[in-house]
XYZ file of C-alpha atoms in Angstrom:
640
model
C -27.855 -16.548 20.983
C -29.919 -16.981 17.956
C -28.777 -15.535 14.608
C -31.342 -14.802 11.962
C -30.371 -14.686 8.392
C -32.914 -13.592 5.978
C -34.068 -15.806 2.984
C -32.578 -15.167 -0.562
C -35.748 -13.524 -1.835
C -35.723 -10.976 0.924
C -32.079 -10.137 0.397
C -32.508 -9.640 -3.327
C -35.620 -7.305 -2.728
C -33.290 -4.968 -0.751
C -31.306 -4.028 -3.880
C -33.462 -1.254 -4.986
C -33.316 1.565 -7.576
C -30.834 3.719 -5.402
C -28.311 0.811 -5.586
C -28.730 0.418 -9.371
C -28.148 4.184 -9.638
C -24.796 4.093 -7.689
C -23.815 1.110 -9.756
C -24.683 2.541 -13.010
C -22.934 5.800 -12.085
C -19.623 3.900 -11.650
C -19.934 2.213 -15.042
C -20.940 5.576 -16.772
C -17.956 7.486 -15.213
C -15.657 4.829 -16.457
C -17.054 4.993 -19.942
C -16.875 8.821 -19.887
C -13.242 8.808 -18.931
C -12.517 6.550 -21.916
C -14.590 8.970 -24.279
C -12.730 12.019 -22.919
C -9.322 10.703 -23.642
C -10.432 9.409 -27.111
C -11.697 12.953 -27.988
C -9.099 15.152 -26.127
C -7.080 16.319 -29.131
C -7.070 13.031 -30.926
C -4.115 11.807 -28.804
C -4.781 8.089 -29.303
C -3.374 7.880 -32.759
C -0.013 6.630 -31.906
C 1.273 3.463 -30.153
C 3.149 5.561 -27.783
C -0.059 7.353 -26.618
C -2.237 4.247 -26.716
C 0.107 1.834 -24.960
C 2.349 4.028 -22.957
C 0.205 7.205 -22.203
C 2.923 9.109 -24.030
C 5.278 8.525 -21.234
C 3.861 11.629 -19.472
C 1.685 10.322 -16.554
C 2.103 11.745 -13.078
C 2.968 9.645 -9.851
C -0.440 9.471 -8.236
C -2.453 7.875 -11.175
C 0.361 5.252 -11.746
C 0.404 4.453 -8.036
C -3.270 3.936 -7.897
C -3.151 1.763 -11.149
C -0.364 -0.431 -9.620
C -2.833 -1.070 -6.801
C -5.863 -1.691 -8.880
C -4.162 -3.991 -11.361
C -3.860 -7.001 -9.122
C -5.645 -6.150 -5.880
C -9.081 -6.634 -7.409
C -12.267 -8.595 -6.812
C -9.961 -11.440 -5.863
C -8.887 -9.524 -2.716
C -12.243 -7.825 -1.841
C -14.130 -11.213 -1.888
C -11.282 -13.858 -1.392
C -9.483 -12.359 1.469
C -12.337 -12.108 4.026
C -13.517 -15.565 2.959
C -10.003 -16.871 3.651
C -9.876 -15.292 7.169
C -13.277 -16.589 8.015
C -12.427 -20.157 7.092
C -8.798 -20.582 7.983
C -7.976 -17.715 10.350
C -5.607 -14.848 10.336
C -2.293 -16.485 9.278
C -2.833 -15.047 5.696
C -2.440 -11.663 7.082
C 1.092 -12.220 7.312
C 1.544 -12.134 3.513
C 1.710 -8.353 4.106
C 5.161 -8.807 5.463
C 6.289 -9.918 2.100
C 5.214 -6.571 0.597
C 7.879 -4.788 2.481
C 10.565 -7.046 0.870
C 8.979 -7.043 -2.588
C 8.723 -3.340 -3.117
C 12.425 -2.504 -2.312
C 13.594 -5.305 -4.529
C 11.278 -4.079 -7.239
C 12.644 -0.451 -6.910
C 16.274 -1.254 -6.793
C 16.849 -4.621 -8.586
C 14.236 -4.963 -11.412
C 12.746 -1.547 -12.209
C 16.073 0.003 -13.166
C 16.750 -2.497 -15.835
C 13.424 -1.881 -17.576
C 13.451 1.698 -17.128
C 16.836 2.340 -18.647
C 15.981 0.191 -21.678
C 12.648 2.080 -22.098
C 10.871 -1.044 -23.581
C 7.166 -1.200 -24.621
C 7.131 -5.032 -23.899
C 8.982 -6.323 -21.004
C 9.859 -9.411 -22.949
C 11.988 -7.335 -25.333
C 14.577 -7.659 -22.508
C 14.691 -11.450 -23.088
C 15.606 -10.963 -26.678
C 18.377 -8.398 -25.887
C 19.756 -10.700 -23.091
C 19.262 -14.091 -24.662
C 17.395 -14.780 -28.050
C 14.244 -13.952 -29.957
C 12.995 -17.431 -29.249
C 13.241 -16.887 -25.408
C 11.207 -13.616 -25.953
C 8.536 -15.470 -27.805
C 8.256 -18.135 -25.060
C 8.013 -15.506 -22.377
C 5.251 -13.487 -24.077
C 3.276 -16.575 -25.013
C 3.416 -17.715 -21.364
C 2.334 -14.227 -20.087
C -0.640 -14.272 -22.431
C -1.882 -17.580 -21.026
C -1.274 -16.411 -17.581
C -2.980 -13.030 -17.937
C -5.914 -14.387 -19.785
C -6.768 -17.035 -17.229
C -6.278 -14.501 -14.459
C -8.729 -12.006 -16.020
C -11.328 -14.645 -16.326
C -11.112 -15.498 -12.683
C -11.415 -11.912 -11.519
C -14.373 -11.247 -13.606
C -16.243 -14.362 -12.544
C -15.600 -13.370 -8.743
C -17.629 -10.137 -8.978
C -20.318 -11.827 -11.041
C -20.950 -14.137 -8.044
C -21.246 -11.005 -5.911
C -23.857 -9.348 -8.096
C -25.772 -12.582 -8.522
C -25.960 -12.948 -4.692
C -27.254 -9.658 -3.996
C -29.618 -8.873 -6.985
C -30.441 -12.178 -8.581
C -29.237 -11.162 -11.991
C -27.980 -14.031 -14.007
C -24.146 -14.455 -13.440
C -23.264 -14.540 -17.150
C -25.394 -11.470 -17.948
C -23.448 -9.434 -15.357
C -20.096 -10.967 -16.837
C -21.277 -9.591 -20.237
C -21.896 -6.187 -18.775
C -18.370 -6.039 -17.373
C -16.630 -6.966 -20.553
C -18.623 -4.587 -22.712
C -17.934 -1.581 -20.567
C -14.209 -2.507 -20.036
C -13.443 -3.220 -23.609
C -15.145 0.026 -24.562
C -13.063 2.399 -22.493
C -9.897 0.484 -22.911
C -10.106 0.457 -26.675
C -11.458 3.940 -26.991
C -9.294 5.774 -24.386
C -5.981 3.906 -24.366
C -3.568 3.704 -21.478
C -4.471 7.173 -20.168
C -8.171 6.147 -19.797
C -7.113 2.896 -18.275
C -5.024 4.559 -15.500
C -7.412 7.348 -14.692
C -10.398 4.849 -14.407
C -8.151 2.661 -12.193
C -7.796 5.733 -9.979
C -11.483 6.224 -9.801
C -12.013 2.616 -9.282
C -9.506 2.268 -6.526
C -11.271 5.184 -4.635
C -14.635 3.387 -4.943
C -13.051 0.072 -3.783
C -11.535 1.772 -0.747
C -14.864 3.584 0.043
C -17.095 0.577 -0.316
C -14.743 -1.786 1.827
C -14.168 0.736 4.648
C -17.895 1.684 4.858
C -19.150 -1.914 4.976
C -16.527 -2.842 7.547
C -16.967 0.028 9.808
C -20.919 -0.526 9.925
C -20.303 -4.271 10.508
C -17.728 -3.623 13.206
C -20.117 -1.345 15.087
C -23.055 -3.798 14.747
C -21.135 -6.824 16.196
C -20.060 -4.800 19.219
C -16.636 -3.387 18.387
C -13.066 -4.577 18.424
C -13.270 -6.665 21.675
C -16.277 -8.604 20.423
C -14.641 -9.159 17.028
C -11.364 -10.342 18.541
C -12.852 -12.581 21.317
C -15.263 -14.358 18.839
C -12.195 -15.129 16.574
C -9.858 -16.012 19.372
C -12.318 -18.485 21.020
C -12.248 -20.579 17.770
C -8.459 -20.471 17.170
C -8.710 -18.067 14.266
C -6.336 -15.536 15.647
C -3.053 -16.987 14.673
C 0.275 -15.352 13.690
C 3.001 -17.681 15.049
C 2.981 -20.813 12.932
C 6.653 -21.341 11.879
C 6.258 -24.823 10.556
C 8.794 -25.397 7.830
C 6.856 -28.128 6.213
C 6.221 -27.093 2.524
C 3.007 -28.986 2.567
C 1.583 -26.570 5.240
C -0.825 -24.414 3.427
C -0.092 -21.196 5.251
C 2.794 -20.655 7.634
C 5.189 -17.818 8.332
C 7.596 -19.087 5.838
C 5.149 -19.803 3.028
C 3.633 -16.426 3.390
C 6.745 -14.346 3.643
C 9.302 -16.280 1.624
C 6.685 -17.868 -0.767
C 4.683 -14.642 -0.738
C 7.862 -12.709 -1.871
C 8.361 -14.870 -4.907
C 4.616 -14.611 -5.659
C 4.421 -10.913 -5.546
C 7.736 -10.083 -7.057
C 6.591 -12.049 -10.048
C 3.786 -9.436 -10.349
C 5.788 -6.189 -9.358
C 9.233 -7.223 -10.669
C 8.644 -8.557 -14.109
C 5.005 -8.608 -15.033
C 4.133 -6.772 -18.183
C 1.118 -4.994 -16.845
C 3.216 -3.367 -13.949
C 6.380 -2.816 -15.978
C 4.294 -0.994 -18.545
C 2.931 1.391 -15.794
C 6.505 2.063 -14.601
C 7.420 3.414 -18.066
C 4.571 5.882 -18.344
C 6.256 8.390 -16.090
C 9.093 10.628 -17.280
C 11.585 9.763 -14.521
C 12.725 6.898 -12.529
C 12.277 8.763 -9.382
C 8.545 9.097 -10.110
C 8.252 5.366 -10.779
C 9.932 4.373 -7.507
C 7.631 6.934 -5.590
C 4.685 5.254 -7.280
C 5.788 1.838 -6.021
C 6.341 3.285 -2.402
C 2.710 4.775 -2.428
C 1.561 1.443 -3.867
C 3.064 -0.353 -0.872
C 1.034 1.765 1.650
C -2.019 1.192 -0.379
C -1.633 -2.511 -0.610
C -0.947 -2.898 3.181
C -4.046 -0.889 4.077
C -6.296 -2.801 1.785
C -4.998 -6.140 2.959
C -5.620 -5.146 6.540
C -9.105 -3.855 5.880
C -10.028 -7.139 3.937
C -8.535 -9.433 6.601
C -10.336 -7.588 9.458
C -13.391 -7.724 7.335
C -13.071 -11.479 7.508
C -12.894 -11.384 11.466
C -16.037 -9.063 11.516
C -18.034 -11.561 9.225
C -17.082 -14.468 11.593
C -18.122 -12.463 14.590
C -21.360 -11.782 12.944
C -22.091 -15.538 12.148
C -20.085 -17.139 14.954
C -23.204 -19.113 15.998
C -24.682 -19.801 12.672
C -22.270 -20.611 9.831
C -23.884 -19.619 6.425
C -21.993 -22.278 4.598
C -23.082 -25.238 6.818
C -26.663 -24.005 6.914
C -26.619 -23.609 3.078
C -27.490 -19.991 2.931
C -24.537 -19.589 0.545
C -22.909 -22.265 -1.752
C -19.359 -21.029 -1.972
C -17.052 -19.036 0.520
C -16.752 -16.258 -1.949
C -20.455 -15.435 -1.473
C -20.017 -14.845 2.264
C -18.987 -11.157 1.970
C -22.047 -10.313 -0.249
C -24.403 -12.087 2.109
C -22.915 -10.129 5.054
C -23.446 -6.861 3.136
C -26.959 -7.570 2.172
C -27.861 -9.102 5.660
C -26.309 -6.247 7.643
C -26.585 -3.196 5.370
C -29.109 -3.968 2.810
C -31.744 -1.980 4.431
C -29.746 1.256 3.825
C -30.534 2.620 0.332
C -27.356 2.863 -1.899
C -24.866 0.870 0.390
C -25.407 -2.467 -1.494
C -24.933 -0.551 -4.670
C -21.679 1.056 -3.332
C -20.588 -2.440 -2.393
C -21.313 -3.927 -5.779
C -19.679 -0.892 -7.459
C -16.569 -1.508 -5.437
C -16.471 -5.199 -6.444
C -17.021 -4.410 -10.002
C -14.359 -1.593 -9.885
C -11.753 -4.157 -8.784
C -12.684 -6.417 -11.804
C -12.846 -3.489 -14.409
C -9.501 -2.149 -13.315
C -7.703 -5.590 -13.584
C -9.285 -6.459 -16.905
C -8.583 -3.119 -18.598
C -4.908 -3.201 -17.340
C -4.634 -6.817 -18.659
C -6.184 -6.086 -22.085
C -3.926 -3.045 -22.631
C -0.761 -5.128 -21.592
C -1.842 -8.125 -23.745
C -2.215 -5.877 -26.777
C 1.064 -4.352 -26.215
C 3.152 -7.523 -26.029
C 1.204 -9.214 -28.826
C 1.976 -6.094 -31.089
C 5.647 -5.867 -30.167
C 6.523 -9.424 -29.798
C 4.570 -11.158 -32.445
C 2.841 -8.902 -34.976
C 5.636 -6.441 -35.770
C 8.528 -8.903 -35.809
C 6.781 -11.671 -37.765
C 3.637 -10.363 -39.587
C 3.841 -6.681 -40.363
C 7.577 -5.783 -40.453
C 7.938 -1.960 -41.081
C 4.323 -1.126 -40.750
C 3.382 2.490 -39.990
C 2.745 3.765 -36.466
C -0.871 4.689 -37.280
C -1.527 1.193 -38.508
C 0.059 -0.315 -35.506
C -2.306 1.773 -33.347
C -5.240 0.275 -35.091
C -3.931 -3.181 -34.706
C -3.363 -2.543 -31.032
C -6.998 -1.578 -30.547
C -8.119 -4.677 -32.411
C -5.863 -6.849 -30.353
C -7.287 -5.332 -27.176
C -10.848 -6.164 -28.340
C -9.879 -9.648 -29.316
C -8.281 -10.420 -26.043
C -11.456 -9.227 -24.330
C -13.616 -11.671 -26.328
C -11.104 -14.501 -25.510
C -11.188 -13.733 -21.770
C -15.025 -13.750 -21.791
C -14.884 -17.283 -23.220
C -12.537 -18.351 -20.507
C -14.751 -17.266 -17.729
C -16.552 -20.589 -18.050
C -13.289 -22.234 -17.181
C -12.746 -19.962 -14.222
C -16.247 -21.015 -12.842
C -14.655 -24.514 -12.260
C -11.763 -23.263 -10.161
C -13.258 -22.987 -6.683
C -11.760 -20.585 -4.085
C -10.946 -17.528 -6.213
C -8.177 -16.330 -4.060
C -6.218 -19.561 -4.101
C -7.031 -20.030 -7.741
C -5.609 -16.588 -8.685
C -2.346 -16.996 -6.686
C -2.075 -20.558 -7.934
C -2.153 -19.226 -11.623
C 0.688 -16.827 -10.746
C 2.610 -19.425 -9.106
C 2.287 -22.131 -11.822
C 2.906 -19.691 -14.721
C 4.329 -16.656 -13.255
C 7.145 -18.518 -11.392
C 8.942 -19.702 -14.485
C 8.569 -16.164 -16.050
C 10.183 -14.762 -12.886
C 12.919 -17.332 -13.222
C 13.983 -16.551 -16.614
C 14.121 -12.739 -15.948
C 16.071 -13.359 -12.736
C 18.514 -15.787 -14.499
C 19.228 -13.090 -17.125
C 19.424 -10.211 -14.777
C 21.610 -11.707 -11.966
C 23.604 -14.422 -13.718
C 25.694 -12.795 -16.434
C 27.250 -16.149 -17.447
C 23.830 -17.932 -18.132
C 23.240 -18.433 -21.921
C 20.212 -18.520 -24.162
C 20.167 -22.402 -24.330
C 20.213 -22.577 -20.572
C 17.333 -19.986 -20.409
C 15.215 -21.884 -22.956
C 15.748 -25.361 -21.381
C 15.215 -23.813 -17.870
C 11.863 -22.108 -18.513
C 10.413 -24.969 -20.434
C 11.465 -27.417 -17.769
C 10.042 -25.267 -15.099
C 6.669 -24.830 -16.901
C 6.475 -28.646 -17.379
C 7.252 -29.159 -13.575
C 4.801 -26.552 -12.345
C 2.042 -27.694 -14.823
C 2.466 -31.233 -13.600
C 2.143 -30.021 -9.933
C -0.806 -27.844 -10.665
C -2.822 -30.300 -12.674
C -1.912 -33.072 -10.405
C -3.092 -31.223 -7.403
C -6.368 -30.368 -8.934
C -6.979 -33.897 -9.912
C -6.116 -35.057 -6.296
C -8.636 -32.522 -5.021
C -11.279 -33.611 -7.289
C -10.935 -37.309 -6.058
C -11.093 -36.162 -2.475
C -7.410 -36.998 -1.687
C -6.632 -33.498 -0.524
C -8.713 -31.986 2.284
C -8.422 -28.492 3.828
C -8.719 -28.328 7.554
C -11.101 -25.436 8.276
C -11.312 -23.674 11.583
C -14.444 -24.791 13.650
C -17.880 -23.600 12.809
C -21.209 -23.579 14.669
C -24.869 -23.738 13.616
C -26.319 -23.836 17.105
C -27.583 -20.339 16.821
C -29.414 -20.724 13.319
C -33.072 -20.036 13.384
C -34.578 -21.667 10.293
C -36.995 -19.601 8.537
C -39.635 -22.031 7.746
C -40.612 -25.724 8.287
C -40.051 -26.747 4.703
C -36.452 -25.882 5.141
C -36.192 -27.757 8.392
C -37.738 -30.848 6.753
C -35.312 -30.446 3.790
C -32.263 -30.342 5.967
C -33.577 -33.378 8.028
C -33.905 -35.310 4.932
C -30.517 -34.220 3.786
C -29.012 -35.410 7.096
C -30.619 -38.706 6.783
C -29.284 -39.120 3.308
C -25.708 -38.076 4.464
C -25.831 -40.532 7.251
C -26.877 -43.409 4.961
C -24.259 -42.515 2.448
C -21.468 -42.467 5.032
C -22.433 -45.812 6.455
C -22.630 -47.292 2.891
C -19.320 -45.851 1.997
C -17.762 -47.188 5.228
C -18.740 -50.692 4.166
C -18.272 -50.603 0.528
C -15.382 -48.171 -0.146
C -11.778 -48.638 0.456
C -9.465 -46.083 1.947
C -8.441 -43.830 -0.799
C -4.705 -43.815 -1.679
C -2.453 -41.168 -0.588
C -1.470 -38.779 -3.465
C 2.059 -38.035 -4.356
C 3.819 -35.869 -1.821
C 4.396 -33.138 -4.352
C 0.602 -32.548 -4.743
C 0.594 -31.494 -1.111
C 2.871 -28.661 -1.695
C 1.269 -25.332 -0.614
C 0.158 -23.154 -3.504
C 2.249 -20.327 -1.787
C 5.421 -22.049 -2.758
C 4.467 -22.389 -6.458
C 6.379 -19.230 -7.573
C 9.425 -20.242 -5.476
C 9.696 -23.590 -7.052
C 9.038 -22.333 -10.476
C 11.604 -19.590 -10.281
C 14.323 -21.718 -8.662
C 13.859 -24.530 -11.196
C 14.567 -22.164 -14.107
C 17.676 -20.810 -12.327
C 19.179 -24.248 -11.393
C 18.455 -25.940 -14.741
C 19.455 -22.830 -16.676
C 22.752 -22.560 -14.937
C 23.663 -26.358 -15.291
C 22.642 -26.417 -19.111
C 24.659 -23.131 -19.518
C 27.744 -24.805 -18.026
C 27.187 -27.800 -20.274
C 26.830 -25.876 -23.447
C 29.340 -23.038 -22.919
C 28.917 -20.146 -20.550
C 28.044 -16.667 -21.730
C 30.951 -14.162 -21.937
C 29.865 -11.251 -19.778
C 32.293 -9.035 -21.683
C 30.028 -9.359 -24.734
C 26.906 -8.305 -22.880
C 25.270 -4.824 -22.752
C 25.928 -3.764 -19.199
C 22.402 -2.286 -19.032
C 21.006 -5.981 -19.076
C 22.555 -6.947 -15.970
C 22.197 -6.046 -12.270
C 25.647 -5.101 -10.677
C 25.439 -8.158 -8.468
C 28.856 -7.612 -6.949
C 27.603 -4.428 -5.257
C 24.040 -5.568 -4.624
C 23.188 -9.113 -4.218
C 26.577 -10.196 -2.927
C 27.777 -6.860 -1.093
C 28.842 -8.960 1.891
C 31.505 -10.988 -0.114
C 35.303 -10.031 -0.112
C 36.366 -7.569 -2.526
C 38.234 -10.029 -5.025
C 35.076 -12.085 -5.245
C 32.765 -9.113 -5.785
C 35.159 -8.084 -8.653
C 34.799 -11.548 -10.123
C 30.978 -11.248 -10.186
C 31.269 -7.850 -11.853
C 32.200 -7.117 -15.538
C 35.575 -7.291 -16.933
C 36.653 -5.569 -20.135
C 39.839 -6.972 -21.602
C 42.423 -8.272 -18.980
C 41.792 -5.380 -16.482
C 38.921 -4.947 -14.041
C 36.813 -2.012 -15.063
C 33.837 -1.028 -12.550
C 30.474 -1.318 -14.269
C 29.579 2.338 -13.663
C 32.644 3.238 -15.691
C 31.907 1.122 -18.678
C 29.892 3.762 -20.406
C 30.283 7.533 -20.281
C 26.838 8.330 -19.128
C 27.238 6.926 -15.611
C 27.652 10.376 -14.003
C 24.659 11.744 -15.891
C 22.601 8.802 -14.811
C 23.507 9.174 -11.018
C 22.853 12.960 -11.226
C 19.506 12.490 -13.099
C 18.459 9.824 -10.686
C 19.311 11.924 -7.813
C 17.490 14.999 -9.126
C 14.518 12.951 -10.516
C 15.208 13.969 -13.987
C 14.880 11.756 -17.025
C 17.558 9.213 -17.422
C 19.114 9.112 -20.912
C 21.578 6.401 -21.008
C 23.429 5.070 -24.295
C 21.041 2.058 -24.274
C 17.730 4.127 -23.990
C 16.284 2.476 -27.013
C 15.549 -1.201 -26.891
C 16.973 -1.472 -30.392
C 20.376 -0.037 -29.278
C 22.962 -2.609 -28.171
C 25.919 -1.351 -26.145
C 28.892 -2.950 -27.763
C 32.142 -3.195 -25.832
C 34.141 -3.071 -29.012
C 32.406 0.096 -30.090
C 33.319 1.781 -26.651
C 36.971 0.752 -27.238
C 36.969 2.287 -30.799
C 35.513 5.422 -29.456
C 38.246 5.513 -26.707
C 41.015 5.236 -29.248
C 39.615 8.021 -31.289
C 39.493 10.209 -28.242
C 43.082 9.334 -27.479
C 44.231 10.206 -31.056
């Protein structure tokens, strides 16, 4: 069977005025939403409105925004390319979602919701020390800035592939529109544009996949083409941590990767707190679980459809595209480019993913910079009106910074692996310090500080070393088999060019076999799968933190605000004997007192949680510290 792939000029010519109209409509609607919330009653004049949407959002837009924040162009472009190259094992990361979301809802979310923080890193000051808070905030700033650069570069590749527009011109367009509606409309504009953009993402992906599915012959043709080349694979249970994708790396490593995002990431925590009740926040997470699972399945199946289309003519080997992330745009233009508006819908969907991620990131970066650095150190006691203006300036400044980092992102290669590696290398230590504080009440501030710095050092060593090893050719990825037997080259010039290239490659190989020594093996740690990065980073913080805490004097749990600690006796360690569970819970004085009885609002919390009403605990404000001695004094007054 002969596969014909049109030349680049023909593909670009298919992107006509209907496609530009669809794409422009998406950008215009995003800008209009920002203008609407800027003008609707002047409600962006306070930091609460600008950063937290007045804590009055409904469940649906919050759920859509949770999906949009981190399932962006990385997913839409990277996941099909991953399945095309390496097979269906990556699909199993969806299993980890079903562990991550319950853990988010019942272990991490309640801590932040009860404290009602603006910056998630306020928790680290309340639990440990202001220095730990600053370290956490600075680490998140680096992480999110790099991530946003990656997710903007990815759709720019897509647009370049289908229209021929310069990559960096399209990047500029993304940032200009995104910064505009983020700064002008605040969190409400961000979340409602996220909702619009998620709908466009789903519409674009489903439309393209359904049409491609029909064209290649349906499910049986797609399945057979992938199965014949060993791409259908779900049963790799290899425990070797160097195995790139296995059941354990995708489920266990995937859990740590995604709980970093949904459990403690500022962008997601900020969204949880824009609703008025914890029940709404939890419902948003459950809806998000369904949306993530559907989107992952659509993207993975899309990779199978693309391979079925090009089973006899691999576009990468035939040099029709230069990078795996360009496979999906090529497929769209080659298969659906002749239908007016469809390429525009696809490009709008890819850009929607980028816009939603960047707008969420800019808003969250502005929030933590204001709360964790500007207010405590630069402008103590400044008015709320001034703080709002500063927040908008910060959002704009971070937009410019991330635009500059795009040039770094262009060197990172596979966008899906690059994005998840960033979250593992930097996000893992952040997850570790929050987990240390929430689940280990005896850990102290010194242990937390040494733990997170040690973990960052270890993970940067692994991450940088791995990139260097790849650059020197020490680490090679084993792709599934390709074929170019069915390629029909479009002109004789290309035939001659490839023939000359083949001769040059053959000559180079022979020369290298004679003159080049066998390269040395890299350190074993550099072969660690990127899916384990978050796990290693988190566990390093916990282990080092507990050891250092033991060496420098354990924290006395009796002096902690109970709202800062998860009731590990009844949750994490529910299976232990009663006396051991009681040891792991709080003690006041010499007698054991259950955690839920340590403050007089427990009954109110339970009822309000049950009924979906707003929780109003004693420690609702992040500036309020629940002090055991104060409770004791109040108790004595009542007795008298």
